Coordinates of C-alpha atoms and ligand atoms in Angstrom, one line a residue:
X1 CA 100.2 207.0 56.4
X2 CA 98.7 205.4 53.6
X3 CA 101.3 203.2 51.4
X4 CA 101.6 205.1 47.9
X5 CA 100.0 203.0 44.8
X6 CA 101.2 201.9 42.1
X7 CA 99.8 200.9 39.1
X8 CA 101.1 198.0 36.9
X9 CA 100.5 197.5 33.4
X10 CA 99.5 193.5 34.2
X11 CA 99.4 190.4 31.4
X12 CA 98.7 187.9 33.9
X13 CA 102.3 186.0 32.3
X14 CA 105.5 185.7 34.0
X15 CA 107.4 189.0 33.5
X16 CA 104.5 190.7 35.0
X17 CA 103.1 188.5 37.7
X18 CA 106.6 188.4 39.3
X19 CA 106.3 192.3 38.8
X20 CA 103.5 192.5 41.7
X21 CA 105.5 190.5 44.0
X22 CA 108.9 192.7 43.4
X23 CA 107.1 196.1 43.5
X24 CA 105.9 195.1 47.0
X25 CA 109.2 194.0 48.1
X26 CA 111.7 196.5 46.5
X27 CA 109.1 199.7 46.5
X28 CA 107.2 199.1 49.3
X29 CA 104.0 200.5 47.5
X30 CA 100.8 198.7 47.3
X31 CA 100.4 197.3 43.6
X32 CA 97.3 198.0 41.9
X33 CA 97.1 195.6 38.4
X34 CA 95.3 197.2 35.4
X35 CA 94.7 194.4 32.6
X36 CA 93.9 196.4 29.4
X37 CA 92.0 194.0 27.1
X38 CA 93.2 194.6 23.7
X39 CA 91.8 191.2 23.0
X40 CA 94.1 189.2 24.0
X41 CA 91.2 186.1 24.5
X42 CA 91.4 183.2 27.4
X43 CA 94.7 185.1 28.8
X44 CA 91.9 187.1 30.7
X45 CA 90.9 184.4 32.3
X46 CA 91.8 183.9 35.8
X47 CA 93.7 187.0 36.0
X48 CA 92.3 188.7 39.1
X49 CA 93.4 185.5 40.9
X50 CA 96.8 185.4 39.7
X51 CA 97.0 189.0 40.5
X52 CA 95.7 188.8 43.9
X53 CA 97.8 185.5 44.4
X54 CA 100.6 188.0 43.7
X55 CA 99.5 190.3 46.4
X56 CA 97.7 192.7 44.1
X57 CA 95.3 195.0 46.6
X58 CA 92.8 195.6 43.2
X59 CA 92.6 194.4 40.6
X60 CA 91.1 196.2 37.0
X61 CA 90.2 195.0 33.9
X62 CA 89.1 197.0 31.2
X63 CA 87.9 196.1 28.5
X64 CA 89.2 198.5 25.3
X65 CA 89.1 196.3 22.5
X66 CA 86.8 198.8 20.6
X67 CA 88.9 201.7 20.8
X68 CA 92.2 199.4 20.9
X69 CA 90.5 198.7 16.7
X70 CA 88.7 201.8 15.8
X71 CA 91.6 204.7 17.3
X72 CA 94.7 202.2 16.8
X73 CA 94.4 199.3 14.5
X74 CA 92.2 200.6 11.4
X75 CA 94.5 203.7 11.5
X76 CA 97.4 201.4 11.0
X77 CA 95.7 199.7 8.5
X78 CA 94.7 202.7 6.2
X79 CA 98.4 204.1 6.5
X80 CA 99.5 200.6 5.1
X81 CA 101.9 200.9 8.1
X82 CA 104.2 196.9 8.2
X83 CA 106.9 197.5 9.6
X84 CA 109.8 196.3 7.4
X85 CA 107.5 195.5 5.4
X86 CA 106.0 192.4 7.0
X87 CA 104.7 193.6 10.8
X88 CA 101.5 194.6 11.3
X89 CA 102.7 196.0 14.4
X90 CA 100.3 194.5 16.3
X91 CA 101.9 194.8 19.8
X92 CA 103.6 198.7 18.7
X93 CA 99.9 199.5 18.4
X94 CA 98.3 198.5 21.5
X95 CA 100.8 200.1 23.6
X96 CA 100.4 203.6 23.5
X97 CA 96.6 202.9 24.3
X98 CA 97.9 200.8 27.4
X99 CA 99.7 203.6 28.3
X100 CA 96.8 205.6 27.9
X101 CA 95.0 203.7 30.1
X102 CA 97.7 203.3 32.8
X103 CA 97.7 207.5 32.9
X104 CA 93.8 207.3 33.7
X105 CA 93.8 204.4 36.2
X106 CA 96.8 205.8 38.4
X107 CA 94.3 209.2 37.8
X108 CA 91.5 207.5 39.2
X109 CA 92.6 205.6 42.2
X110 CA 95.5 208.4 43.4
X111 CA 98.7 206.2 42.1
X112 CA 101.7 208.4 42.2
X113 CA 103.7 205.0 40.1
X114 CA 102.8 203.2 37.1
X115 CA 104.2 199.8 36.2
X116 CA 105.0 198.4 33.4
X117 CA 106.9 194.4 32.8
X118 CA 109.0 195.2 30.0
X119 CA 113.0 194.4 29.9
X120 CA 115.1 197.3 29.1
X121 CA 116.2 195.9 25.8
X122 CA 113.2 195.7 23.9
X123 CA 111.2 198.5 21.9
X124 CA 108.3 198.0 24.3
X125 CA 109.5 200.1 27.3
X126 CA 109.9 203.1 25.2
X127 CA 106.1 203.1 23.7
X128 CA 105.2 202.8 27.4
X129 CA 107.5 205.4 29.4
X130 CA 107.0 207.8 26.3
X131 CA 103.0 207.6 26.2
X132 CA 102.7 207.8 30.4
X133 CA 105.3 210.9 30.5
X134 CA 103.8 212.4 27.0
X135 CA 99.7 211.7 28.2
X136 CA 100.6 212.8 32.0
X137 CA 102.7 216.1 31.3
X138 CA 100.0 218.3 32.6
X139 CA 99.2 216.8 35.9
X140 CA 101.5 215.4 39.0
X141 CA 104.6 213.7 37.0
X142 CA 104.1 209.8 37.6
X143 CA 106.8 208.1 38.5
X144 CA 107.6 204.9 36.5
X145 CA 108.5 201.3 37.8
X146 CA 109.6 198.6 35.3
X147 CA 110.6 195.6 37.4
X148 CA 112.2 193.4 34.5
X149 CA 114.3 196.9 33.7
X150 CA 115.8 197.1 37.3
X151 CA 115.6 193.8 38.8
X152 CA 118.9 192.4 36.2
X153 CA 117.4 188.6 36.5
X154 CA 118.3 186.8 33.4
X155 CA 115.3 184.7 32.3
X156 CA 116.4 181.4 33.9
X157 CA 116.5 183.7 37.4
X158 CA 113.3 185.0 37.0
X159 CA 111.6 181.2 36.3
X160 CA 113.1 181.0 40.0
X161 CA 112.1 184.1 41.7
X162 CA 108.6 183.1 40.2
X163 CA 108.9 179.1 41.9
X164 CA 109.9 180.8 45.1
X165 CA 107.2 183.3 44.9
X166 CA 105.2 180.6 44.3
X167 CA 103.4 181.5 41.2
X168 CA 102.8 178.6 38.3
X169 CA 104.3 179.7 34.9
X170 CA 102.7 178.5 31.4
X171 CA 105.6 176.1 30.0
X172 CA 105.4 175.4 26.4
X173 CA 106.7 171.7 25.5
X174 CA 108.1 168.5 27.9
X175 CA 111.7 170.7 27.5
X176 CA 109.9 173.9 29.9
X177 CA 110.4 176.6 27.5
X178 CA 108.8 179.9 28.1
X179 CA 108.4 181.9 25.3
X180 CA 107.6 185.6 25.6
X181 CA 104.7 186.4 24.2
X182 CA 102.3 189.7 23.8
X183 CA 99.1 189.4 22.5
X184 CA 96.2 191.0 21.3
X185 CA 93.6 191.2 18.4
X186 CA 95.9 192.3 15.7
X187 CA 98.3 189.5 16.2
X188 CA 100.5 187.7 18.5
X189 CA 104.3 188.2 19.0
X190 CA 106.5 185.3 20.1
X191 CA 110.4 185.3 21.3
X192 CA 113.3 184.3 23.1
X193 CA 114.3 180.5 23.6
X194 CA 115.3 178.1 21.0
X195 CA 113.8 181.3 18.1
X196 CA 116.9 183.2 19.8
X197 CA 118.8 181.1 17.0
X198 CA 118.4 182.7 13.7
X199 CA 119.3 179.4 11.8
X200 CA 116.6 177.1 14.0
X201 CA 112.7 176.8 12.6
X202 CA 110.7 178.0 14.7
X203 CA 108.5 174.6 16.1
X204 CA 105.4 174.4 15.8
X205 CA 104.2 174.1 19.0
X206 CA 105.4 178.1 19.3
X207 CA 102.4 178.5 16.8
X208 CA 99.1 178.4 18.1
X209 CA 96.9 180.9 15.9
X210 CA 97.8 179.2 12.4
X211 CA 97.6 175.6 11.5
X212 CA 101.0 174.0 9.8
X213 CA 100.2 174.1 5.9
X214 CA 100.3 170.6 6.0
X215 CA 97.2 170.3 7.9
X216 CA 95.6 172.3 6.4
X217 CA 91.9 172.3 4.1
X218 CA 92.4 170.8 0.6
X219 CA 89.9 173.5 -0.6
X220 CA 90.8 176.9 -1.1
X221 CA 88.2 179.3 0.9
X222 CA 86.9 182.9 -0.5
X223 CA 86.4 185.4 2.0
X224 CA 84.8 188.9 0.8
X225 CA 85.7 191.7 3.0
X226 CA 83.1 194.9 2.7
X227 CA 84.8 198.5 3.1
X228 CA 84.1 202.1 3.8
X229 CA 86.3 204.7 3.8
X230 CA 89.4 202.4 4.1
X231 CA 87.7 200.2 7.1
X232 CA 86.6 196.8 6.8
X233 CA 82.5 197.0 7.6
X234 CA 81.3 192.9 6.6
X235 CA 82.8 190.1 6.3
X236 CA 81.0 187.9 3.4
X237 CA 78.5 190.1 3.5
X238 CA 77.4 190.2 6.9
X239 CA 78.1 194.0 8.8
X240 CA 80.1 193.2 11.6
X241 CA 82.0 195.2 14.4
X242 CA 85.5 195.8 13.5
X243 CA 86.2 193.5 17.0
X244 CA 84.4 190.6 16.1
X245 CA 85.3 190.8 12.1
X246 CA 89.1 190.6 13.0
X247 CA 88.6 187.8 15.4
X248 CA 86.3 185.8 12.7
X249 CA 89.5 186.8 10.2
X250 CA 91.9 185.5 12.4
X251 CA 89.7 182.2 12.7
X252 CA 89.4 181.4 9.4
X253 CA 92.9 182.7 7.6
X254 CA 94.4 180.7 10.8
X255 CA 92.7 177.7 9.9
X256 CA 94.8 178.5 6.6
X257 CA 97.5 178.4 8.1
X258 CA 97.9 182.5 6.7
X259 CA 99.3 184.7 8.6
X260 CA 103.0 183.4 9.9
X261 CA 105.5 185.7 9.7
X262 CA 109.3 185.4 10.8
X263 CA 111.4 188.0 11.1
X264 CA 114.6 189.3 12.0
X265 CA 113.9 193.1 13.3
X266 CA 115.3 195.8 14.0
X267 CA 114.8 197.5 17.3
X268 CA 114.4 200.7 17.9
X269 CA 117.3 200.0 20.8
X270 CA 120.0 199.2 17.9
X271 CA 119.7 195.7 18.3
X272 CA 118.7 192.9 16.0
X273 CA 116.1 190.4 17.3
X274 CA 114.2 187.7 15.9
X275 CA 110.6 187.8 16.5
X276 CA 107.8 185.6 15.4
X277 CA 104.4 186.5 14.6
X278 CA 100.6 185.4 13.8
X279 CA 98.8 187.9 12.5
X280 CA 96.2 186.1 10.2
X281 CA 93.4 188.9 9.9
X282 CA 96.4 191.3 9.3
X283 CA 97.7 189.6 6.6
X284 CA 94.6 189.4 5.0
X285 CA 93.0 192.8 5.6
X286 CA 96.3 194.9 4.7
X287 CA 96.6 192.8 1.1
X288 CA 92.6 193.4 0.6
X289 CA 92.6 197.4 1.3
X290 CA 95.8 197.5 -0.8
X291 CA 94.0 195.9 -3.6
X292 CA 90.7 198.7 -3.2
X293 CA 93.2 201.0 -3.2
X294 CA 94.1 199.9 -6.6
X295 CA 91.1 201.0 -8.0
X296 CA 90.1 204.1 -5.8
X297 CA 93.0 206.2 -6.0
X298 CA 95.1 207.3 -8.8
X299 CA 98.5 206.7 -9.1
X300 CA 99.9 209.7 -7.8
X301 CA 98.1 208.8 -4.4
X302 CA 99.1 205.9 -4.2
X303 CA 102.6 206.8 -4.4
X304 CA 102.0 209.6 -2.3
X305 CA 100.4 207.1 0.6
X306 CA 103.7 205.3 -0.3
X307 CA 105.6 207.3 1.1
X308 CA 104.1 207.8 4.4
X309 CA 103.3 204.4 4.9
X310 CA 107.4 203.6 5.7
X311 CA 107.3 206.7 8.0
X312 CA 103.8 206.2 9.8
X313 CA 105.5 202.3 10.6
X314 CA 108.4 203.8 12.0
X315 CA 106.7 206.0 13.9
X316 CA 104.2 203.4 15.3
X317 CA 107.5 201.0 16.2
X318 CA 109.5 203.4 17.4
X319 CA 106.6 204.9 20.0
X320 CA 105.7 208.2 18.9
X321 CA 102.0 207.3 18.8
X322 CA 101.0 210.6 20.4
X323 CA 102.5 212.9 18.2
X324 CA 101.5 216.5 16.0
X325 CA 103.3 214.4 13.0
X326 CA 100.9 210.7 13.2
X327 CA 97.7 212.8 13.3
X328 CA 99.2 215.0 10.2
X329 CA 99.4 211.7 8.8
X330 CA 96.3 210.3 9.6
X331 CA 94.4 213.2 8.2
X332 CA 96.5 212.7 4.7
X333 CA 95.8 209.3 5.2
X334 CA 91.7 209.5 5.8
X335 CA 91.7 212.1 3.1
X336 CA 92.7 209.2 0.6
X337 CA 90.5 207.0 1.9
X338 CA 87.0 209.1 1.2
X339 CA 86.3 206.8 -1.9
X340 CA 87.7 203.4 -0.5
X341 CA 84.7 202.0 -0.5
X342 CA 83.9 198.5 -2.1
X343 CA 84.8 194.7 -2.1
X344 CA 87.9 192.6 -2.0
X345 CA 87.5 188.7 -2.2
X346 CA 90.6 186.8 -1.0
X347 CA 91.4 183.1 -1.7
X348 CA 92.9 180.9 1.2
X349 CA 94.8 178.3 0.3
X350 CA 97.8 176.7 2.4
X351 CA 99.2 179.6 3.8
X352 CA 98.6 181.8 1.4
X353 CA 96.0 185.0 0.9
X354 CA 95.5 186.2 -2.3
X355 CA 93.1 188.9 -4.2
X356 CA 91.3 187.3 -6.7
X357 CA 88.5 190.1 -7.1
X358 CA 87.6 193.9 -6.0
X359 CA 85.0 196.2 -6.9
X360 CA 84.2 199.8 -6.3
X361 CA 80.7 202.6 -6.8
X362 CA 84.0 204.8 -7.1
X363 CA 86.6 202.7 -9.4
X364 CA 88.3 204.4 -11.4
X365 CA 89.1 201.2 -13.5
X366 CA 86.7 202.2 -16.7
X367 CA 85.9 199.5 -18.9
X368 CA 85.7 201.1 -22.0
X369 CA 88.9 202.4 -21.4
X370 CA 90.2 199.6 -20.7
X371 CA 89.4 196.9 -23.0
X372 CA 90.5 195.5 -26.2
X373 CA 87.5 193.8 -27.3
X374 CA 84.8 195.8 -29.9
X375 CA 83.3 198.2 -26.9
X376 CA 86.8 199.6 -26.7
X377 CA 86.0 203.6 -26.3
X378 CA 89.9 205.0 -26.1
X379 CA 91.3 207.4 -28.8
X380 CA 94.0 205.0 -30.1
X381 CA 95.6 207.9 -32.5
X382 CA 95.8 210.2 -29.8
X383 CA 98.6 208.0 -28.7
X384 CA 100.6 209.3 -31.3
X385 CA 99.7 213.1 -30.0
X386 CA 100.8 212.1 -27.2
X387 CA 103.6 210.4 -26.9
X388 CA 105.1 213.2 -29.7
X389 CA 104.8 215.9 -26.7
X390 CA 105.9 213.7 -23.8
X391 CA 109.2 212.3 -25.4
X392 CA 109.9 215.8 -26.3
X393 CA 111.9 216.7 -23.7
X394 CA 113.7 213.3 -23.8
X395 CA 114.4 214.1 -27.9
X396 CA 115.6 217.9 -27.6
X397 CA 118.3 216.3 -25.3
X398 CA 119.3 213.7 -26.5
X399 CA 120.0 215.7 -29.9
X400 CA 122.1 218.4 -28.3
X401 CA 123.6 216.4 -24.9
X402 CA 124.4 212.9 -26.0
X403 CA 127.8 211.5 -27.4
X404 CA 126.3 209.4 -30.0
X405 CA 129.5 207.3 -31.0
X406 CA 129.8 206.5 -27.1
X407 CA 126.0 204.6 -27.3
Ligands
LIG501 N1 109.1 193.0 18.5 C1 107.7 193.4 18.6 C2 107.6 194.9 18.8 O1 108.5 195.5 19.2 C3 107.0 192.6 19.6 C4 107.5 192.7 21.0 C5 106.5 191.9 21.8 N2 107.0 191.3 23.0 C6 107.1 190.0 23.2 N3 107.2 189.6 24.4 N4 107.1 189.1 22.3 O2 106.6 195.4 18.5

């Protein structure tokens, strides 16, 4: 009888090379790796061989970076959804498509297992187990495998089962640390190590997306960002594929040195952890649609896209992607976005990103409203109408409620 497959979610980085071997040995399956590429860049490379080296029987790579943007990251975008207020949620975004992706490949090639290489303390393992059981509820239930759950090596162990497995790791710096770090498009996410001490500055070698301020251009650099609807179409003018417009983004903010972001989270797991992040293109997009917004929607959407924008992170971090409630959302959220539609230039400058101009066919900013010089067109004595019936309210109470010797 044929060995049963298993499919495993596959970086080509430590957690989940020394996945292939372990699934071998502890399930006796035959491992099938499925690299989703969300972008991720020269990680790519060489993967089939470290997979095969691994004992892999196939090896797939798909390439999903269009959908990974267009289904995932511009919805995030639009919702304004930072988690905490700072995380682009660049890794909580790509999962649920890898888990997407995992259901279709075990589909394909008869799997009855999917793998993935997350730890059972991180948020990570619940995006993926919760997509793969949500996405595969109609079929044959897949079982799911995650090595770095089961296996109880602590990270030091698992640099050793790795050297006896014979598999060569990516050390960062002379001292042999091994960060953990997810990447994709959106941004990169880096942990454990010396950043596991909230007090210590993260070095710069942990960096490799963003140059230190110090070195970088004297000059500040304007960037214009076209949009429609709420997604960014050109980049300084030029039409571009949302792919290649983030990776130009990341490029040049990078070279900025924008887009560093450190930050003590919380997990959806209950426990505090310290992760660091590049994210230059996010930085930069999210503070450029904010600013359209500014001029496209009134001040009662705005708030209202407020509001969701705390729960449609949440929702994103805390892995229930594929949810009635997110596409509710996402249908409030595209509704606001039917006149987003314009320009946003954004100065770099040592590590920062800021608006310095945006323009819209459907502003509401009016001119002659607005100004104070002679082509002012408001009613300034309607003021007075005005303000008699809105502080109305405020009056009749404050006649008949308030202690006036206690003011
Ligand atoms: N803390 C982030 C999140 O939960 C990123 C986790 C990425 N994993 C890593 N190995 N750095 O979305």
């Amino acid at each position: 009888m044929a060995r049963e497959k298993c499919v495993l979610a596959y970086s080509g980085g430590m957690d989940s090379t020394i996945s292939v071997v372990w699934i071998q040995e502890q399930y006796d399956m035959d491992v099938v790796t499925l690299t989703v590429d969300l972008g991720a860049g020269p990680e790519i490379e060489g993967v089939k061989e470290r997979a095969a080296r691994a004992g892999a029987v196939e090896s797939l790579i798909w390439d999903v970076r269009d959908e990974f943007v267009n289904d995932y990251v511009w919805r995030g975008l639009k919702a304004a959804a930072l988690y905490e207020g700072t995380y682009a949620l660049s890794t909580a975004l790509g999962r649920p498509l890898m888990a997407k992706k995992l259901v279709e490949a075990a589909r394909q090639t008869g799997a009855t297992a999917v793998a993935h290489g997350c730890t059972g303390k991180g948020n990570d393992q619940v995006r993926f187990d919760a997509g793969v059981k949500t996405l595969s509820a109609h079929g044959d239930p897949l079982r799911i495998v995650a090595p770095a759950r089961e296996w109880g090596m602590s990270r030091d162990e698992e640099k050793q089962y790795a050297a006896k497995a014979g598999l060569e790791l990516r050390e960062v710096g002379d001292d042999q640390r091994v960060y953990s770090i997810d990447r994709n498009l959106w941004g990169q996410a880096i942990e454990g190590e010396d950043l596991e001490d909230t007090w210590v500055t993260p070095p710069e070698d942990a960096y490799s997306w963003t140059r230190p301020v110090a070195d970088t251009p004297d000059e500040p650099e304007e960037v214009e960002i076209g949009f429609e609807a709420g997604v960014p179409v050109s980049l300084n003018g030029k039409k571009m594929s949302g792919v290649a417009l983030i990776d130009a983004l990341n490029d040049i903010a990078g070279s900025h040195g924008v887009g560093r972001i450190d930050h003590l989270e919380n997990r959806l797991v209950g426990i505090k952890s310290r992760e660091v992040y590049e994210t230059p293109a996010a930085v930069v997009l999210h503070a450029a649609l904010r600013a359209l917004e500014t001029a496209t929607l009134s001040r009662e959407q705005q708030r209202l896209k407020s509001f969701i924008a705390t729960e449609y992170a949440d929702l994103v971090y805390d892995g229930r992607w594929f949810t009635g409630v997110r596409e509710d959302m996402d249908a409030l959220v595209d509704s606001s976005m039917r006149y987003t539609t314009g320009d946003v230039r954004v100065r770099l400058f040592k590590g920062t990103a800021v608006v310095t101009g945006r323009r819209s066919p459907y502003s509401l900013y009016d001119f002659g409203l607005a100004t104070y010089s002679t082509d002012d067109e408001f009613d300034h004595l309607a003021a007075t109408g005005f303000i008699d019936i809105y502080s109305l309210p405020a009056r009749t109470q404050y006649k008949s409620q308030t202690r006036h010797d206690a003011r």
